[in-house]
Amino acid sequence: MKKILTLLVALILAGPVAAQNGPLRLTITDGVIEPITFAAPVFQAENAEAAQVVNNLNRLVAQDLSGTGLFREIPANAYISQITSFSQPIAFADWRAINAQALVTGAVAVNGNQMTVKFRLYDIYSGQELGGGLQLAGTTAGWRRMGHKVADAVYSRITGEGGYFDSRVVYVAESGPKDNRQMRLAVMDFDGENTQYLTDSSAIVLAPRFSPTGDRILYTSYESGFPRINLLNVANVGRQQLQTAPGEMAFSPRFSRDGGSVIYSLSNGGNTDIFRSDLASGQYTRLTSAPSIETAPSLSPDGTQIVFESDRSGTQQLYIMSANGGEARRISFGEGRYSTPVWSPRGDLVAFTKQNAGRFHIGVMRTDGSEERLLTASFLDEGPTWSPNGRVIMFSRETQGESGTSSLYSIDISGRNLKAVPVQGAASDPSWGPLQP
Amino acid sequence: MNMMTKATMLLLVLGTAACTNPDRLGGAGGAGAGGAGADGALAGSASDPTSPAYFNQAIGDRVLFAVDTSTLTPEGQRILDGQAQWLLTNADYRAVVEGHADEQGTREYNIALGARRANAVREYLVSRGVPTTRLEVISYGKLRPIEVCSNEACYSQNRRAVTVLSFSAITS
């Protein structure tokens, strides 16, 4: 995979810089239902070559923001003022009159295959710029990334939280009938664009997981004839089978938070337990030893604890133990079965799959098991993964019956804004990577 | 960071772990690649008691399980008695026991559940005298259903462990 873009980010010195906690601030809580309104006039083309890209770039920024459900765009035909220069003074009253709370302006220059994008964000009601202007530089082929970066900056300045638009998702691309499904790994931008296939479909692959920096992917493959864990280097698509603890089947891998080791399940003699292997030394440690099924381990952000699923009580439930193993405490106590726990990037929540009364749900609970909330319900939802900022969960949804297929969906942890991720073809097992540098 | 370099050295390169179950003579429920169908030329004729086709069809290559269990039913045990007898008589064959689950469950849990089912079959066959060296287990979880509807009629057929024969010299 070629490196498309090196981003250079620089503050534009001109213009007043508003305090970090400007008056325009959307504090995201469960109660937020009124989106922030924004106007995003087409960016200025600073030269003729840029004219072709300004509209696409501007639409991408608007689409990223509107797609969160937290922002609503004021359409261009409502504008009173036009923006004709990136440095012109803003007629705040004109934007106030059309109820825009935020204004995003930008300018683009293209030179051959290089481009620069500048943008500013204005808080219309306080009549001030929010944060300094930013300039991004990269290749024209990487224009989408620059648009995502602009949207991330806007999102971040208004919400006070990190964004998630300039990020990638690795998943299993599926084709073929249910009883002969072909599966291969693919990676795409968070919005379904720029799909690249990482493996062919000659062997079953499942549950890919990005490393914390997004440079590597762990996944389960049947390439050797048996389920084993593979490690794939994203840059050159080279892949290797991981040396695990000795066992018949290894699956359900996840990186440690420092990317240096792997926690996973190993099945031997019909019994499945959780292990950790150090990538550098190959040394392994057994973390559970129970006759029940222990699987789907996920580390806390500080790396000290592991949440996992076990049927030691008779049905699948969620447990937390030290990252070194030992005693585990059960955290799920509701009706039904709980599985595939994933610790949130902020550390406060665990996302999970829940199966109850013939339906599947994606839900979240606090790490002590309290405040369980089910976000979705369908015939089959499974495998949640967190956006880099911990605000959105992506998951697989499979439809029922003979023609049943799997696709990716995302939903806010508030339970709002459920939407299908526009992936080419059927897809499952998403893993959301980090914000790109 | 030279972490990657170090890791690379300690990892097995793919391809050295070549397919460990060649020449599979799988029945229709066999999920692995390369398995010949029960009616395929490799499987022979079902009327020949020494043929894999006889094993697959007359004895039965699979046993079924109740929801979320790996307990062998009396019917399952009867089939496995037949399998064990056949394997003891036809000592040139090895077998991979494939565990499967229905779609009601998450992928990872179902792999672990399929492993339990495959192992239950292996243990039973071993208890009937089949050398453990001739048996391997694998689980496909819910990834390889043979029936595709989303109700119990299909689910009951998908909750299975299939004994897939392969022909190879036993070296140990």
PDB file of N, CA, C and O in Angstrom, chain A residues 174 178-179 181 204 209 216 222-223 225-226 240-243 248-249 252 267 269-270 272 279-280 293 311 316 337 339 360 379 382 400-402 428-429, chain B residues 4 7-8 10-12 14 17 19-20 68 103-109 111-112 115-116 119 122 136-140 142-145 148 150 155:
ATOM      1  N   GLU A 174     -17.218  -9.732   2.396  1.00  0.00           N
ATOM      2  CA  GLU A 174     -17.838 -11.041   2.172  1.00  0.00           C
ATOM      3  C   GLU A 174     -18.545 -11.083   0.824  1.00  0.00           C
ATOM      4  O   GLU A 174     -19.073 -10.083   0.359  1.00  0.00           O
ATOM      5  N   LYS A 178     -24.589 -18.012   1.702  1.00  0.00           N
ATOM      6  CA  LYS A 178     -24.366 -18.255   3.117  1.00  0.00           C
ATOM      7  C   LYS A 178     -23.601 -19.550   3.395  1.00  0.00           C
ATOM      8  O   LYS A 178     -22.826 -19.630   4.339  1.00  0.00           O
ATOM      9  N   ASP A 179     -23.831 -20.580   2.572  1.00  0.00           N
ATOM     10  CA  ASP A 179     -23.153 -21.858   2.820  1.00  0.00           C
ATOM     11  C   ASP A 179     -21.850 -21.985   2.024  1.00  0.00           C
ATOM     12  O   ASP A 179     -21.253 -23.058   1.981  1.00  0.00           O
ATOM     13  N   ARG A 181     -19.507 -18.943   1.841  1.00  0.00           N
ATOM     14  CA  ARG A 181     -19.152 -17.527   1.891  1.00  0.00           C
ATOM     15  C   ARG A 181     -17.653 -17.331   1.694  1.00  0.00           C
ATOM     16  O   ARG A 181     -16.847 -18.027   2.292  1.00  0.00           O
ATOM     17  N   ILE A 204     -10.701 -18.767   5.075  1.00  0.00           N
ATOM     18  CA  ILE A 204     -11.562 -17.982   5.962  1.00  0.00           C
ATOM     19  C   ILE A 204     -10.697 -17.017   6.770  1.00  0.00           C
ATOM     20  O   ILE A 204      -9.664 -17.406   7.313  1.00  0.00           O
ATOM     21  N   ARG A 209      -8.047  -6.852  13.745  1.00  0.00           N
ATOM     22  CA  ARG A 209      -7.927  -5.804  14.776  1.00  0.00           C
ATOM     23  C   ARG A 209      -6.721  -4.932  14.453  1.00  0.00           C
ATOM     24  O   ARG A 209      -5.608  -5.440  14.318  1.00  0.00           O
ATOM     25  N   ARG A 216      -0.319  -2.136  11.876  1.00  0.00           N
ATOM     26  CA  ARG A 216      -0.409  -3.589  11.742  1.00  0.00           C
ATOM     27  C   ARG A 216      -1.835  -4.057  12.038  1.00  0.00           C
ATOM     28  O   ARG A 216      -2.598  -3.360  12.699  1.00  0.00           O
ATOM     29  N   TYR A 222      -7.739 -19.222   8.511  1.00  0.00           N
ATOM     30  CA  TYR A 222      -7.731 -20.678   8.377  1.00  0.00           C
ATOM     31  C   TYR A 222      -6.744 -21.113   7.282  1.00  0.00           C
ATOM     32  O   TYR A 222      -6.809 -22.229   6.785  1.00  0.00           O
ATOM     33  N   GLU A 223      -5.846 -20.223   6.923  1.00  0.00           N
ATOM     34  CA  GLU A 223      -4.918 -20.477   5.825  1.00  0.00           C
ATOM     35  C   GLU A 223      -4.092 -21.754   6.020  1.00  0.00           C
ATOM     36  O   GLU A 223      -3.792 -22.473   5.076  1.00  0.00           O
ATOM     37  N   GLY A 225      -5.065 -24.338   7.440  1.00  0.00           N
ATOM     38  CA  GLY A 225      -5.980 -25.468   7.608  1.00  0.00           C
ATOM     39  C   GLY A 225      -6.711 -25.386   8.940  1.00  0.00           C
ATOM     40  O   GLY A 225      -7.786 -25.954   9.098  1.00  0.00           O
ATOM     41  N   PHE A 226      -6.121 -24.693   9.892  1.00  0.00           N
ATOM     42  CA  PHE A 226      -6.704 -24.550  11.228  1.00  0.00           C
ATOM     43  C   PHE A 226      -6.696 -23.070  11.603  1.00  0.00           C
ATOM     44  O   PHE A 226      -5.865 -22.307  11.102  1.00  0.00           O
ATOM     45  N   GLN A 240       2.295 -12.790   8.387  1.00  0.00           N
ATOM     46  CA  GLN A 240       2.989 -13.909   9.012  1.00  0.00           C
ATOM     47  C   GLN A 240       2.080 -14.561  10.021  1.00  0.00           C
ATOM     48  O   GLN A 240       1.221 -13.896  10.600  1.00  0.00           O
ATOM     49  N   GLN A 241       2.302 -15.837  10.241  1.00  0.00           N
ATOM     50  CA  GLN A 241       1.541 -16.518  11.286  1.00  0.00           C
ATOM     51  C   GLN A 241       2.220 -16.282  12.617  1.00  0.00           C
ATOM     52  O   GLN A 241       3.437 -16.421  12.739  1.00  0.00           O
ATOM     53  N   LEU A 242       1.417 -15.912  13.590  1.00  0.00           N
ATOM     54  CA  LEU A 242       1.954 -15.606  14.907  1.00  0.00           C
ATOM     55  C   LEU A 242       2.286 -16.899  15.649  1.00  0.00           C
ATOM     56  O   LEU A 242       1.519 -17.854  15.621  1.00  0.00           O
ATOM     57  N   GLN A 243       3.412 -16.864  16.313  1.00  0.00           N
ATOM     58  CA  GLN A 243       3.750 -18.000  17.163  1.00  0.00           C
ATOM     59  C   GLN A 243       3.041 -17.809  18.498  1.00  0.00           C
ATOM     60  O   GLN A 243       3.365 -16.905  19.257  1.00  0.00           O
ATOM     61  N   GLU A 248      -4.375 -26.160  19.719  1.00  0.00           N
ATOM     62  CA  GLU A 248      -4.965 -26.623  18.465  1.00  0.00           C
ATOM     63  C   GLU A 248      -5.498 -25.473  17.618  1.00  0.00           C
ATOM     64  O   GLU A 248      -5.438 -25.501  16.403  1.00  0.00           O
ATOM     65  N   MET A 249      -6.093 -24.474  18.282  1.00  0.00           N
ATOM     66  CA  MET A 249      -6.702 -23.363  17.542  1.00  0.00           C
ATOM     67  C   MET A 249      -6.449 -22.076  18.301  1.00  0.00           C
ATOM     68  O   MET A 249      -6.611 -22.030  19.515  1.00  0.00           O
ATOM     69  N   SER A 252      -9.382 -14.805  18.086  1.00  0.00           N
ATOM     70  CA  SER A 252      -9.802 -13.682  18.918  1.00  0.00           C
ATOM     71  C   SER A 252      -8.628 -12.844  19.445  1.00  0.00           C
ATOM     72  O   SER A 252      -8.553 -12.531  20.624  1.00  0.00           O
ATOM     73  N   SER A 267      -7.564 -22.696  21.994  1.00  0.00           N
ATOM     74  CA  SER A 267      -8.435 -23.828  22.262  1.00  0.00           C
ATOM     75  C   SER A 267      -7.618 -25.109  22.205  1.00  0.00           C
ATOM     76  O   SER A 267      -6.867 -25.337  21.261  1.00  0.00           O
ATOM     77  N   GLY A 269      -8.066 -29.352  23.419  1.00  0.00           N
ATOM     78  CA  GLY A 269      -8.890 -30.386  24.031  1.00  0.00           C
ATOM     79  C   GLY A 269     -10.300 -29.908  24.319  1.00  0.00           C
ATOM     80  O   GLY A 269     -10.918 -30.302  25.307  1.00  0.00           O
ATOM     81  N   GLY A 270     -10.819 -29.021  23.465  1.00  0.00           N
ATOM     82  CA  GLY A 270     -12.186 -28.549  23.634  1.00  0.00           C
ATOM     83  C   GLY A 270     -12.332 -27.412  24.612  1.00  0.00           C
ATOM     84  O   GLY A 270     -13.409 -26.847  24.761  1.00  0.00           O
ATOM     85  N   THR A 272     -11.291 -23.564  25.911  1.00  0.00           N
ATOM     86  CA  THR A 272     -10.746 -22.319  25.393  1.00  0.00           C
ATOM     87  C   THR A 272     -10.391 -21.378  26.537  1.00  0.00           C
ATOM     88  O   THR A 272     -11.232 -21.097  27.399  1.00  0.00           O
ATOM     89  N   LEU A 279       5.235 -10.057  21.419  1.00  0.00           N
ATOM     90  CA  LEU A 279       5.596 -10.152  20.002  1.00  0.00           C
ATOM     91  C   LEU A 279       7.105 -10.226  19.807  1.00  0.00           C
ATOM     92  O   LEU A 279       7.587 -10.903  18.906  1.00  0.00           O
ATOM     93  N   ALA A 280       7.853  -9.518  20.635  1.00  0.00           N
ATOM     94  CA  ALA A 280       9.296  -9.475  20.443  1.00  0.00           C
ATOM     95  C   ALA A 280       9.954 -10.779  20.870  1.00  0.00           C
ATOM     96  O   ALA A 280      10.808 -11.315  20.162  1.00  0.00           O
ATOM     97  N   ILE A 293     -15.498 -21.718  28.577  1.00  0.00           N
ATOM     98  CA  ILE A 293     -14.992 -20.957  27.431  1.00  0.00           C
ATOM     99  C   ILE A 293     -14.649 -19.545  27.875  1.00  0.00           C
ATOM    100  O   ILE A 293     -15.510 -18.816  28.364  1.00  0.00           O
ATOM    101  N   ASP A 311     -18.346 -18.428  29.841  1.00  0.00           N
ATOM    102  CA  ASP A 311     -19.615 -19.083  30.191  1.00  0.00           C
ATOM    103  C   ASP A 311     -19.466 -19.908  31.475  1.00  0.00           C
ATOM    104  O   ASP A 311     -20.187 -20.872  31.690  1.00  0.00           O
ATOM    105  N   GLN A 316     -22.897 -17.142  28.665  1.00  0.00           N
ATOM    106  CA  GLN A 316     -21.852 -16.135  28.422  1.00  0.00           C
ATOM    107  C   GLN A 316     -22.148 -14.864  29.195  1.00  0.00           C
ATOM    108  O   GLN A 316     -23.232 -14.290  29.072  1.00  0.00           O
ATOM    109  N   ARG A 337     -27.456 -13.310  27.189  1.00  0.00           N
ATOM    110  CA  ARG A 337     -26.028 -13.611  27.096  1.00  0.00           C
ATOM    111  C   ARG A 337     -25.275 -12.387  26.614  1.00  0.00           C
ATOM    112  O   ARG A 337     -25.714 -11.697  25.713  1.00  0.00           O
ATOM    113  N   SER A 339     -21.516 -10.890  25.146  1.00  0.00           N
ATOM    114  CA  SER A 339     -20.286 -11.349  24.502  1.00  0.00           C
ATOM    115  C   SER A 339     -19.571 -10.185  23.828  1.00  0.00           C
ATOM    116  O   SER A 339     -20.056  -9.057  23.826  1.00  0.00           O
ATOM    117  N   PHE A 360     -30.593  -9.822  18.911  1.00  0.00           N
ATOM    118  CA  PHE A 360     -29.241  -9.383  19.246  1.00  0.00           C
ATOM    119  C   PHE A 360     -29.218  -7.872  19.412  1.00  0.00           C
ATOM    120  O   PHE A 360     -29.932  -7.149  18.713  1.00  0.00           O
ATOM    121  N   PHE A 379     -32.156  -8.943  14.164  1.00  0.00           N
ATOM    122  CA  PHE A 379     -32.017 -10.389  14.096  1.00  0.00           C
ATOM    123  C   PHE A 379     -30.612 -10.820  14.510  1.00  0.00           C
ATOM    124  O   PHE A 379     -30.439 -11.812  15.212  1.00  0.00           O
ATOM    125  N   GLU A 382     -23.601  -7.870  15.895  1.00  0.00           N
ATOM    126  CA  GLU A 382     -22.477  -8.318  16.717  1.00  0.00           C
ATOM    127  C   GLU A 382     -21.202  -7.558  16.410  1.00  0.00           C
ATOM    128  O   GLU A 382     -21.092  -6.865  15.397  1.00  0.00           O
ATOM    129  N   GLN A 400     -31.663 -11.974   8.029  1.00  0.00           N
ATOM    130  CA  GLN A 400     -32.159 -13.317   8.296  1.00  0.00           C
ATOM    131  C   GLN A 400     -32.313 -14.140   7.026  1.00  0.00           C
ATOM    132  O   GLN A 400     -32.551 -13.586   5.962  1.00  0.00           O
ATOM    133  N   GLY A 401     -32.247 -15.453   7.192  1.00  0.00           N
ATOM    134  CA  GLY A 401     -32.687 -16.357   6.136  1.00  0.00           C
ATOM    135  C   GLY A 401     -31.638 -16.682   5.101  1.00  0.00           C
ATOM    136  O   GLY A 401     -30.478 -16.310   5.193  1.00  0.00           O
ATOM    137  N   GLU A 402     -32.137 -17.398   4.092  1.00  0.00           N
ATOM    138  CA  GLU A 402     -31.306 -17.927   3.016  1.00  0.00           C
ATOM    139  C   GLU A 402     -30.419 -16.867   2.363  1.00  0.00           C
ATOM    140  O   GLU A 402     -29.262 -17.102   2.066  1.00  0.00           O
ATOM    141  N   SER A 428     -18.347  -7.509   7.398  1.00  0.00           N
ATOM    142  CA  SER A 428     -18.542  -7.877   8.803  1.00  0.00           C
ATOM    143  C   SER A 428     -17.277  -7.557   9.589  1.00  0.00           C
ATOM    144  O   SER A 428     -16.252  -7.180   9.014  1.00  0.00           O
ATOM    145  N   ASP A 429     -17.357  -7.752  10.898  1.00  0.00           N
ATOM    146  CA  ASP A 429     -16.201  -7.666  11.801  1.00  0.00           C
ATOM    147  C   ASP A 429     -15.363  -6.396  11.644  1.00  0.00           C
ATOM    148  O   ASP A 429     -14.140  -6.463  11.442  1.00  0.00           O
TER     149      ASP A 429
ATOM    150  N   MET B   4       9.261  -4.374  15.046  1.00  0.00           N
ATOM    151  CA  MET B   4       8.735  -5.159  13.930  1.00  0.00           C
ATOM    152  C   MET B   4       9.761  -6.166  13.449  1.00  0.00           C
ATOM    153  O   MET B   4       9.448  -7.310  13.161  1.00  0.00           O
ATOM    154  N   ALA B   7      10.037  -8.928  15.918  1.00  0.00           N
ATOM    155  CA  ALA B   7       8.846  -9.771  15.878  1.00  0.00           C
ATOM    156  C   ALA B   7       8.906 -10.685  14.665  1.00  0.00           C
ATOM    157  O   ALA B   7       8.583 -11.853  14.740  1.00  0.00           O
ATOM    158  N   THR B   8       9.370 -10.129  13.580  1.00  0.00           N
ATOM    159  CA  THR B   8       9.420 -10.897  12.346  1.00  0.00           C
ATOM    160  C   THR B   8      10.283 -12.141  12.513  1.00  0.00           C
ATOM    161  O   THR B   8       9.948 -13.215  12.077  1.00  0.00           O
ATOM    162  N   LEU B  10      10.833 -13.862  15.053  1.00  0.00           N
ATOM    163  CA  LEU B  10      10.300 -14.883  15.945  1.00  0.00           C
ATOM    164  C   LEU B  10       8.991 -15.485  15.449  1.00  0.00           C
ATOM    165  O   LEU B  10       8.397 -16.309  16.098  1.00  0.00           O
ATOM    166  N   LEU B  11       8.568 -15.018  14.319  1.00  0.00           N
ATOM    167  CA  LEU B  11       7.312 -15.530  13.803  1.00  0.00           C
ATOM    168  C   LEU B  11       7.562 -16.567  12.720  1.00  0.00           C
ATOM    169  O   LEU B  11       8.557 -16.485  12.003  1.00  0.00           O
ATOM    170  N   LEU B  12       6.700 -17.489  12.605  1.00  0.00           N
ATOM    171  CA  LEU B  12       6.808 -18.468  11.538  1.00  0.00           C
ATOM    172  C   LEU B  12       6.347 -17.834  10.249  1.00  0.00           C
ATOM    173  O   LEU B  12       5.361 -17.124  10.222  1.00  0.00           O
ATOM    174  N   LEU B  14       4.469 -17.851   6.925  1.00  0.00           N
ATOM    175  CA  LEU B  14       3.361 -18.628   6.390  1.00  0.00           C
ATOM    176  C   LEU B  14       3.835 -19.496   5.252  1.00  0.00           C
ATOM    177  O   LEU B  14       4.678 -19.085   4.453  1.00  0.00           O
ATOM    178  N   ALA B  17       3.823 -23.686   7.537  1.00  0.00           N
ATOM    179  CA  ALA B  17       2.745 -24.423   8.190  1.00  0.00           C
ATOM    180  C   ALA B  17       1.770 -24.882   7.116  1.00  0.00           C
ATOM    181  O   ALA B  17       0.657 -24.424   7.030  1.00  0.00           O
ATOM    182  N   CYS B  19      -0.651 -27.150   4.762  1.00  0.00           N
ATOM    183  CA  CYS B  19      -1.894 -27.845   5.100  1.00  0.00           C
ATOM    184  C   CYS B  19      -1.568 -29.171   5.777  1.00  0.00           C
ATOM    185  O   CYS B  19      -0.834 -29.990   5.247  1.00  0.00           O
ATOM    186  N   THR B  20      -2.113 -29.333   6.974  1.00  0.00           N
ATOM    187  CA  THR B  20      -1.794 -30.539   7.716  1.00  0.00           C
ATOM    188  C   THR B  20      -2.818 -31.647   7.499  1.00  0.00           C
ATOM    189  O   THR B  20      -2.726 -32.690   8.106  1.00  0.00           O
ATOM    190  N   ASP B  68     -26.381 -24.884  22.193  1.00  0.00           N
ATOM    191  CA  ASP B  68     -25.349 -24.501  23.150  1.00  0.00           C
ATOM    192  C   ASP B  68     -24.852 -25.647  24.025  1.00  0.00           C
ATOM    193  O   ASP B  68     -24.476 -25.451  25.171  1.00  0.00           O
ATOM    194  N   GLU B 103     -26.198 -20.214  13.699  1.00  0.00           N
ATOM    195  CA  GLU B 103     -25.859 -18.790  13.624  1.00  0.00           C
ATOM    196  C   GLU B 103     -26.293 -17.990  14.860  1.00  0.00           C
ATOM    197  O   GLU B 103     -26.061 -16.793  14.917  1.00  0.00           O
ATOM    198  N   GLN B 104     -26.917 -18.671  15.825  1.00  0.00           N
ATOM    199  CA  GLN B 104     -27.355 -17.949  17.014  1.00  0.00           C
ATOM    200  C   GLN B 104     -26.214 -17.821  18.004  1.00  0.00           C
ATOM    201  O   GLN B 104     -26.111 -18.589  18.949  1.00  0.00           O
ATOM    202  N   GLY B 105     -25.392 -16.858  17.804  1.00  0.00           N
ATOM    203  CA  GLY B 105     -24.255 -16.672  18.701  1.00  0.00           C
ATOM    204  C   GLY B 105     -23.206 -15.863  17.979  1.00  0.00           C
ATOM    205  O   GLY B 105     -23.270 -15.716  16.764  1.00  0.00           O
ATOM    206  N   THR B 106     -22.248 -15.345  18.725  1.00  0.00           N
ATOM    207  CA  THR B 106     -21.203 -14.548  18.090  1.00  0.00           C
ATOM    208  C   THR B 106     -20.157 -15.473  17.461  1.00  0.00           C
ATOM    209  O   THR B 106     -20.024 -16.629  17.842  1.00  0.00           O
ATOM    210  N   ARG B 107     -19.421 -14.929  16.507  1.00  0.00           N
ATOM    211  CA  ARG B 107     -18.465 -15.747  15.767  1.00  0.00           C
ATOM    212  C   ARG B 107     -17.435 -16.408  16.677  1.00  0.00           C
ATOM    213  O   ARG B 107     -17.137 -17.584  16.543  1.00  0.00           O
ATOM    214  N   GLU B 108     -16.892 -15.605  17.589  1.00  0.00           N
ATOM    215  CA  GLU B 108     -15.794 -16.138  18.401  1.00  0.00           C
ATOM    216  C   GLU B 108     -16.291 -17.188  19.398  1.00  0.00           C
ATOM    217  O   GLU B 108     -15.674 -18.240  19.564  1.00  0.00           O
ATOM    218  N   TYR B 109     -17.406 -16.907  20.048  1.00  0.00           N
ATOM    219  CA  TYR B 109     -17.938 -17.896  20.979  1.00  0.00           C
ATOM    220  C   TYR B 109     -18.248 -19.190  20.237  1.00  0.00           C
ATOM    221  O   TYR B 109     -17.992 -20.292  20.740  1.00  0.00           O
ATOM    222  N   ILE B 111     -16.834 -20.425  17.653  1.00  0.00           N
ATOM    223  CA  ILE B 111     -15.624 -21.208  17.366  1.00  0.00           C
ATOM    224  C   ILE B 111     -15.264 -22.040  18.598  1.00  0.00           C
ATOM    225  O   ILE B 111     -14.963 -23.231  18.503  1.00  0.00           O
ATOM    226  N   ALA B 112     -15.345 -21.421  19.765  1.00  0.00           N
ATOM    227  CA  ALA B 112     -15.040 -22.152  20.999  1.00  0.00           C
ATOM    228  C   ALA B 112     -16.058 -23.269  21.233  1.00  0.00           C
ATOM    229  O   ALA B 112     -15.707 -24.378  21.655  1.00  0.00           O
ATOM    230  N   ALA B 115     -15.348 -26.092  18.951  1.00  0.00           N
ATOM    231  CA  ALA B 115     -14.179 -26.828  19.447  1.00  0.00           C
ATOM    232  C   ALA B 115     -14.603 -27.826  20.518  1.00  0.00           C
ATOM    233  O   ALA B 115     -14.112 -28.956  20.567  1.00  0.00           O
ATOM    234  N   ARG B 116     -15.527 -27.416  21.375  1.00  0.00           N
ATOM    235  CA  ARG B 116     -16.048 -28.346  22.392  1.00  0.00           C
ATOM    236  C   ARG B 116     -16.711 -29.553  21.742  1.00  0.00           C
ATOM    237  O   ARG B 116     -16.522 -30.695  22.174  1.00  0.00           O
ATOM    238  N   ASN B 119     -14.242 -31.827  20.052  1.00  0.00           N
ATOM    239  CA  ASN B 119     -13.476 -32.552  21.055  1.00  0.00           C
ATOM    240  C   ASN B 119     -14.295 -33.651  21.724  1.00  0.00           C
ATOM    241  O   ASN B 119     -13.766 -34.712  22.055  1.00  0.00           O
ATOM    242  N   ARG B 122     -14.038 -36.474  19.395  1.00  0.00           N
ATOM    243  CA  ARG B 122     -12.696 -37.080  19.457  1.00  0.00           C
ATOM    244  C   ARG B 122     -12.548 -37.934  20.721  1.00  0.00           C
ATOM    245  O   ARG B 122     -12.077 -39.076  20.652  1.00  0.00           O
ATOM    246  N   GLU B 136      -7.668 -35.365  14.490  1.00  0.00           N
ATOM    247  CA  GLU B 136      -7.440 -33.950  14.743  1.00  0.00           C
ATOM    248  C   GLU B 136      -8.797 -33.276  14.878  1.00  0.00           C
ATOM    249  O   GLU B 136      -9.801 -33.797  14.390  1.00  0.00           O
ATOM    250  N   VAL B 137      -8.806 -32.115  15.513  1.00  0.00           N
ATOM    251  CA  VAL B 137     -10.072 -31.377  15.630  1.00  0.00           C
ATOM    252  C   VAL B 137      -9.891 -29.977  15.057  1.00  0.00           C
ATOM    253  O   VAL B 137      -8.807 -29.404  15.074  1.00  0.00           O
ATOM    254  N   ILE B 138     -10.972 -29.458  14.552  1.00  0.00           N
ATOM    255  CA  ILE B 138     -11.007 -28.072  14.078  1.00  0.00           C
ATOM    256  C   ILE B 138     -12.419 -27.542  14.320  1.00  0.00           C
ATOM    257  O   ILE B 138     -13.376 -28.319  14.340  1.00  0.00           O
ATOM    258  N   SER B 139     -12.532 -26.268  14.522  1.00  0.00           N
ATOM    259  CA  SER B 139     -13.858 -25.664  14.652  1.00  0.00           C
ATOM    260  C   SER B 139     -14.028 -24.565  13.627  1.00  0.00           C
ATOM    261  O   SER B 139     -13.130 -23.751  13.412  1.00  0.00           O
ATOM    262  N   TYR B 140     -15.193 -24.561  13.005  1.00  0.00           N
ATOM    263  CA  TYR B 140     -15.550 -23.480  12.089  1.00  0.00           C
ATOM    264  C   TYR B 140     -16.610 -22.558  12.707  1.00  0.00           C
ATOM    265  O   TYR B 140     -17.064 -21.620  12.045  1.00  0.00           O
ATOM    266  N   LYS B 142     -19.767 -20.740  13.394  1.00  0.00           N
ATOM    267  CA  LYS B 142     -20.953 -20.604  12.543  1.00  0.00           C
ATOM    268  C   LYS B 142     -20.600 -20.217  11.111  1.00  0.00           C
ATOM    269  O   LYS B 142     -21.459 -19.812  10.344  1.00  0.00           O
ATOM    270  N   LEU B 143     -19.311 -20.358  10.764  1.00  0.00           N
ATOM    271  CA  LEU B 143     -18.878 -19.835   9.469  1.00  0.00           C
ATOM    272  C   LEU B 143     -19.193 -20.744   8.289  1.00  0.00           C
ATOM    273  O   LEU B 143     -19.112 -20.324   7.143  1.00  0.00           O
ATOM    274  N   ARG B 144     -19.501 -22.007   8.542  1.00  0.00           N
ATOM    275  CA  ARG B 144     -19.761 -22.942   7.452  1.00  0.00           C
ATOM    276  C   ARG B 144     -21.049 -23.725   7.666  1.00  0.00           C
ATOM    277  O   ARG B 144     -21.033 -24.935   7.870  1.00  0.00           O
ATOM    278  N   PRO B 145     -22.184 -23.040   7.599  1.00  0.00           N
ATOM    279  CA  PRO B 145     -23.460 -23.762   7.737  1.00  0.00           C
ATOM    280  C   PRO B 145     -23.702 -24.635   6.508  1.00  0.00           C
ATOM    281  O   PRO B 145     -23.214 -24.313   5.413  1.00  0.00           O
ATOM    282  N   VAL B 148     -29.249 -23.119   5.193  1.00  0.00           N
ATOM    283  CA  VAL B 148     -29.151 -21.662   5.189  1.00  0.00           C
ATOM    284  C   VAL B 148     -30.380 -20.925   5.706  1.00  0.00           C
ATOM    285  O   VAL B 148     -30.381 -19.701   5.748  1.00  0.00           O
ATOM    286  N   SER B 150     -33.123 -19.519   8.502  1.00  0.00           N
ATOM    287  CA  SER B 150     -32.894 -18.994   9.851  1.00  0.00           C
ATOM    288  C   SER B 150     -33.965 -19.497  10.801  1.00  0.00           C
ATOM    289  O   SER B 150     -34.683 -18.721  11.421  1.00  0.00           O
ATOM    290  N   TYR B 155     -31.053 -24.817  11.844  1.00  0.00           N
ATOM    291  CA  TYR B 155     -30.105 -24.729  12.957  1.00  0.00           C
ATOM    292  C   TYR B 155     -29.730 -26.110  13.479  1.00  0.00           C
ATOM    293  O   TYR B 155     -28.574 -26.386  13.790  1.00  0.00           O
TER     294      TYR B 155
END
